[in-house]
CSV table of C-alpha atoms in Angstrom, one decimal:
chain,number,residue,atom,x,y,z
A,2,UNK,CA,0.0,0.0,0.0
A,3,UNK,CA,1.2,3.6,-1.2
A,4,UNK,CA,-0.8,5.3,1.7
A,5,UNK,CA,-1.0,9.3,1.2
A,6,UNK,CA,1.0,10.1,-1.9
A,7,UNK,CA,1.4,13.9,-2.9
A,8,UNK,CA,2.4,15.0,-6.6
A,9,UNK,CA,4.8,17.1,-7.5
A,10,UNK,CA,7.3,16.9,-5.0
A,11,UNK,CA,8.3,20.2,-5.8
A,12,UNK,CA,7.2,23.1,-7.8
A,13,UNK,CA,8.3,26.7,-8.7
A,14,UNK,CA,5.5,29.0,-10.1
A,15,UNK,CA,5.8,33.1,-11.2
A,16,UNK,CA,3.3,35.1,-9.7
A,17,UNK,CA,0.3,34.5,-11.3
A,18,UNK,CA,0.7,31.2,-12.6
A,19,UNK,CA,-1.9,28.1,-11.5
A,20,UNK,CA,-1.5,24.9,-10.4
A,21,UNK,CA,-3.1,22.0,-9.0
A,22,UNK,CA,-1.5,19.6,-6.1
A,23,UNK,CA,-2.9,16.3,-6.3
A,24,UNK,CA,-3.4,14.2,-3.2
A,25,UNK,CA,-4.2,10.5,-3.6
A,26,UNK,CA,-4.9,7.8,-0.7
A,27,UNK,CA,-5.1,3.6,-0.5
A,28,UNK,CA,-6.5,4.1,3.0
A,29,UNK,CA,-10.0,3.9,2.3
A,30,UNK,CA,-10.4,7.0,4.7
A,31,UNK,CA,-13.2,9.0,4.8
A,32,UNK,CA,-11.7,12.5,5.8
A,33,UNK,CA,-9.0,14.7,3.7
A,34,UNK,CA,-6.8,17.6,4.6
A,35,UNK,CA,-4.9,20.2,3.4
A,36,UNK,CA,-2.3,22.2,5.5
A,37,UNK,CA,0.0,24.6,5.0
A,38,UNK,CA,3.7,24.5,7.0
A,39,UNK,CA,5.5,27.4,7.4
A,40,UNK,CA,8.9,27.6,9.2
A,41,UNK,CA,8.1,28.3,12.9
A,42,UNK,CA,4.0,28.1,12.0
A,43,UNK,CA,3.0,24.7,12.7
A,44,UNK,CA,1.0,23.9,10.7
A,45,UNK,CA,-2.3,25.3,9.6
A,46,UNK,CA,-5.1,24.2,7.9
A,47,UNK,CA,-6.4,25.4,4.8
A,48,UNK,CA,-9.4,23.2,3.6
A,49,UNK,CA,-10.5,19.6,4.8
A,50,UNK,CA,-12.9,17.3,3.5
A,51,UNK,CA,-15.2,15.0,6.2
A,52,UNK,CA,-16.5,12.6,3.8
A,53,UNK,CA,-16.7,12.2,0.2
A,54,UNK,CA,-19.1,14.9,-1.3
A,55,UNK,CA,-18.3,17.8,1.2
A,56,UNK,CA,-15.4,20.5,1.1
A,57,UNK,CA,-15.1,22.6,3.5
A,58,UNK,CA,-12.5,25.9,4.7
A,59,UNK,CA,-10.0,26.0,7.4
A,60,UNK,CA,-8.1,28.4,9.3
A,61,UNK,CA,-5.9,29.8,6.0
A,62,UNK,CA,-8.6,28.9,2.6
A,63,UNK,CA,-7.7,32.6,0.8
A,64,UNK,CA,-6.4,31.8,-2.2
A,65,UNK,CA,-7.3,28.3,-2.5
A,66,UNK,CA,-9.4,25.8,-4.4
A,67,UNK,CA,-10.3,22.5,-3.4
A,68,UNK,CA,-11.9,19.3,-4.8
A,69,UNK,CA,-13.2,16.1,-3.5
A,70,UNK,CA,-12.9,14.3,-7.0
A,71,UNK,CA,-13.6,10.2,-5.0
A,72,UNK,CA,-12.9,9.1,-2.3
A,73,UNK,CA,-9.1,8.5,-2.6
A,74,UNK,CA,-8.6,11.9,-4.2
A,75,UNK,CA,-8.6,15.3,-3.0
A,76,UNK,CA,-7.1,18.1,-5.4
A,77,UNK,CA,-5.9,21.9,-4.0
A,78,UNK,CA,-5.7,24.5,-6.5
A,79,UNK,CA,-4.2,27.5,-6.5
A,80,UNK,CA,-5.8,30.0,-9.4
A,81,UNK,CA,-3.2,33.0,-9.1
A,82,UNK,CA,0.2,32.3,-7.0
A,83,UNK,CA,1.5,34.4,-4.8
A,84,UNK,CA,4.9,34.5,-3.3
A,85,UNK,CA,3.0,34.6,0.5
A,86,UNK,CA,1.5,30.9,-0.8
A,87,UNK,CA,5.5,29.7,-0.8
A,88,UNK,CA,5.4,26.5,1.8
A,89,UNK,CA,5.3,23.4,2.4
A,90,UNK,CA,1.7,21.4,1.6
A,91,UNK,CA,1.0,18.2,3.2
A,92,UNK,CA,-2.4,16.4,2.3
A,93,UNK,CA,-3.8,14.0,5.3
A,94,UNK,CA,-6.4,11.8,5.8
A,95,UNK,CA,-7.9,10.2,8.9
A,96,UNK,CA,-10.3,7.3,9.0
A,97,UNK,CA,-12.7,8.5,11.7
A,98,UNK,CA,-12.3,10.4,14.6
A,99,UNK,CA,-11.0,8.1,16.9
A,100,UNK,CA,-8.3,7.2,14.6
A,101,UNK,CA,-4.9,9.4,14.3
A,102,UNK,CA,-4.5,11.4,10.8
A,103,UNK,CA,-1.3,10.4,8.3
A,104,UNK,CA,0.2,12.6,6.0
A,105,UNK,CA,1.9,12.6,2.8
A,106,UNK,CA,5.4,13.5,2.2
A,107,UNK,CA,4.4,17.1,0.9
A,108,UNK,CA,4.8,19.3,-2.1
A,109,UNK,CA,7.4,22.0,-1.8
A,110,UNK,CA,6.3,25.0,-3.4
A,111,UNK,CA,7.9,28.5,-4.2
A,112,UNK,CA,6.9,31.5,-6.0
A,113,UNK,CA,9.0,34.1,-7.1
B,12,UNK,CA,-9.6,30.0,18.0
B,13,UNK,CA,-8.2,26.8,19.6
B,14,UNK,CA,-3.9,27.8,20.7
B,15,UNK,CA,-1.3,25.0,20.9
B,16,UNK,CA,1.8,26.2,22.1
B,17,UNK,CA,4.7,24.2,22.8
B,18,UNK,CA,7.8,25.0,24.9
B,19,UNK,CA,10.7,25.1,24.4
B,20,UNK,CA,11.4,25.3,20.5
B,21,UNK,CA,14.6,23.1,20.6
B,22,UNK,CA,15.8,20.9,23.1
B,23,UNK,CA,19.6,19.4,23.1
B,24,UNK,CA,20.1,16.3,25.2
B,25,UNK,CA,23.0,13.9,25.7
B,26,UNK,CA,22.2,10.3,24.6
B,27,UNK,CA,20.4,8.5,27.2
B,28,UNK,CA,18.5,11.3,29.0
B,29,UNK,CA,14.8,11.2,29.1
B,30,UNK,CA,12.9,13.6,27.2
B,31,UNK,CA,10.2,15.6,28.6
B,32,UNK,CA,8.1,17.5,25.8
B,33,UNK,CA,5.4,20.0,27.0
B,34,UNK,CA,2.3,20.9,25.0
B,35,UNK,CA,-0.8,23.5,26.1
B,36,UNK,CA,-3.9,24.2,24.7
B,37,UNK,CA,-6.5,26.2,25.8
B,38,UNK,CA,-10.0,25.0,24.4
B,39,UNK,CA,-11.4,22.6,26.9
B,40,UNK,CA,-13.9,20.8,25.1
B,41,UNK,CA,-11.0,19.0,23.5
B,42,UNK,CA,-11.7,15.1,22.0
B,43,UNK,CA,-8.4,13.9,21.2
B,44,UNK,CA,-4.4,15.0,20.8
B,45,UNK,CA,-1.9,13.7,19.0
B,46,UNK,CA,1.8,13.4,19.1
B,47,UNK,CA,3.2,13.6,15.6
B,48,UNK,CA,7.2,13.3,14.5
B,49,UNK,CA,8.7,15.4,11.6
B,50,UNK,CA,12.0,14.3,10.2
B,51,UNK,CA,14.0,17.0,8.4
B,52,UNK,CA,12.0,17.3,4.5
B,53,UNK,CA,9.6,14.8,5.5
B,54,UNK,CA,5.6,14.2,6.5
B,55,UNK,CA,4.7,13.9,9.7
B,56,UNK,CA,4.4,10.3,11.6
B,57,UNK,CA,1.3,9.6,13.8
B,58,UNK,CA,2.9,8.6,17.3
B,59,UNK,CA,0.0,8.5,19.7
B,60,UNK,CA,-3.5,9.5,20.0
B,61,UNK,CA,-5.0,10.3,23.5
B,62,UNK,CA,-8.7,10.5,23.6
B,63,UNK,CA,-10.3,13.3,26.3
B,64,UNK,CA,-11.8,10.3,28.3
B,65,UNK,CA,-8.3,8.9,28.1
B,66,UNK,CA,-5.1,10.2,30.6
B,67,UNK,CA,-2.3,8.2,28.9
B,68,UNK,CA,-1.1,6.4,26.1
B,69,UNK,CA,2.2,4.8,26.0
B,70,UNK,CA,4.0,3.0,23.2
B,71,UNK,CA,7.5,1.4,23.6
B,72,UNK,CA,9.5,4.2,25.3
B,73,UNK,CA,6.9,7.0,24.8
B,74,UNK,CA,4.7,7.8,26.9
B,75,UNK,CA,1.7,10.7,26.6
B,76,UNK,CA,0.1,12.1,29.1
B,77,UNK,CA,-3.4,14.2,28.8
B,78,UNK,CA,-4.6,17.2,31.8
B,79,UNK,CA,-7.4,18.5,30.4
B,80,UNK,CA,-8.2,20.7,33.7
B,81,UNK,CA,-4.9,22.5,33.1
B,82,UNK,CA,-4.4,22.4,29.6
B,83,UNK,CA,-1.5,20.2,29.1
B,84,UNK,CA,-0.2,17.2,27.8
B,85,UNK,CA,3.6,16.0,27.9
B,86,UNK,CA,5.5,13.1,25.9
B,87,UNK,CA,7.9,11.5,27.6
B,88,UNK,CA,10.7,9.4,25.6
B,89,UNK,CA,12.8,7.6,28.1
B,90,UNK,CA,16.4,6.8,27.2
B,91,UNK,CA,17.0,8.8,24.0
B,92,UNK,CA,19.3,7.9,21.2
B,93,UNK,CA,20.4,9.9,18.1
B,94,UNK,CA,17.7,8.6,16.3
B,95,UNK,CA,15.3,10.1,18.3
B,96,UNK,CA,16.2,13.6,17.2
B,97,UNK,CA,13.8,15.0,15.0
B,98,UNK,CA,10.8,17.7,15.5
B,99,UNK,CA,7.9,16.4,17.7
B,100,UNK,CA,4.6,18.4,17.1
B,101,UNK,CA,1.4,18.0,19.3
B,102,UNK,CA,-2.3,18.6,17.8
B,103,UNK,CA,-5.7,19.1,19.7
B,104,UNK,CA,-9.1,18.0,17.8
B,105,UNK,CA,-11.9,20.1,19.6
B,106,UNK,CA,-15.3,18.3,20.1
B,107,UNK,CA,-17.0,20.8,17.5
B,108,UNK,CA,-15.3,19.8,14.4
B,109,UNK,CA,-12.5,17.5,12.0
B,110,UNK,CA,-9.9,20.0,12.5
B,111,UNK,CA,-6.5,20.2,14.2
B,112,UNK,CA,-4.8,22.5,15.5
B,113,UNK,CA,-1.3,22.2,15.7
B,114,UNK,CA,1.4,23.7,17.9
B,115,UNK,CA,4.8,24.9,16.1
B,116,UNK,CA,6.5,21.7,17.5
B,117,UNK,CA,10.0,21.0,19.3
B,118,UNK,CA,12.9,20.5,17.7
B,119,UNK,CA,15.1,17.6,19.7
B,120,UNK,CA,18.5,17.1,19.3
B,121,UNK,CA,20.0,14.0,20.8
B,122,UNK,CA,23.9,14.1,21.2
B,123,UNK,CA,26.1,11.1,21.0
């Protein structure tokens, strides 16, 4: 099993530019996340999906897309980069909510 | 808005020592928190999950505690070794919703 994989690994936009990250899972989990790291930041969240069907924001969603395409897939798109959207994205997923969350490796992402 | 805060930001230890890794949060009508591991460019690893009806979780040498009348929970890891040095972040899941909120994390360095 691949568990949460994230693609690209890494991207550099120009202002402006789009792009989607794709998040994929073999979990059979019902609940997706997006979150945004940011050195010193933690890690906040910018849109999560309970179940299959429903999207909804987070703490940081300016800026953002998202799409609940299945069940193992969960897509973030940014329509107009910005160099303030330059992080780290990780893409989780969690079962239920007894169960702990796992993450993918992340996408590294600048803009210039 | 849910605040995790963790103290200190980096901890250096000779090998051997046992850790002691503080976390606070201030909602109260919290339902689980997590102890997650960060290795330099990677995802983050699930290490335990304490539920609020729970006061400790333990797994090898770690060990997580949960006070939710004063807002705290600390991981112990007892004997460290180098390969224990990595970031550890906590997370508290309120009652209300999906979401985490994450604390900025500790960064443990375990000397040789």
């Amino acid at each position: 099993n691949a568990g949460v994989t994230q693609t690209p690994k890494f991207q550099v936009l120009k202002t402006g530019q789009s792009m989607t990250l794709q998040c994929a899972q073999d979990m059979n989990h019902n609940s997706m996340y997006w979150y945004r790291q940011d050195p010193g930041m933690g890690l906040r969240l910018i849109y999560y999906s309970a179940s299959e069907g429903t999207t909804d924001k987070g703490e940081v969603p300016n800026g953002y897309n998202v799409s609940r395409l299945n069940k193992r897939e969960f897509s973030l798109r940014l329509e107009s980069a910005a160099p303030s959207q330059t992080s780290v994205y990780f893409c989780a997923t969690q079962s239920g909510r007894v169960n702990e969350q796992y993450f993918g490796p992340g996408t590294r992402l600048t803009v210039t | 808005k849910q605040e995790v805060t963790q103290i200190p930001a980096a901890l250096s230890v000779p090998e051997g020592e046992n850790l002691v890794l503080n976390c606070s949060f201030t909602d109260s009508a919290i339902y689980n928190l997590q102890w997650f591991r960060q290795d330099p460019g990677k995802g983050l690893t699930s290490l335990l999950l304490i539920q609020s009806s729970q006061r400790e979780q333990t797994s090898g040498r770690l060990n997580a505690s949960l006070d939710k009348s004063s807002g705290r929970s600390t991981l112990y890891i007892a004997a460290s070794q180098p390969g224990d040095s990595a970031t550890y972040l906590c997370a508290q899941e309120t009652s209300n919703d999906y979401k985490l909120s994450f604390g900025a994390g500790t960064t443990v360095t375990v000397r040789a």
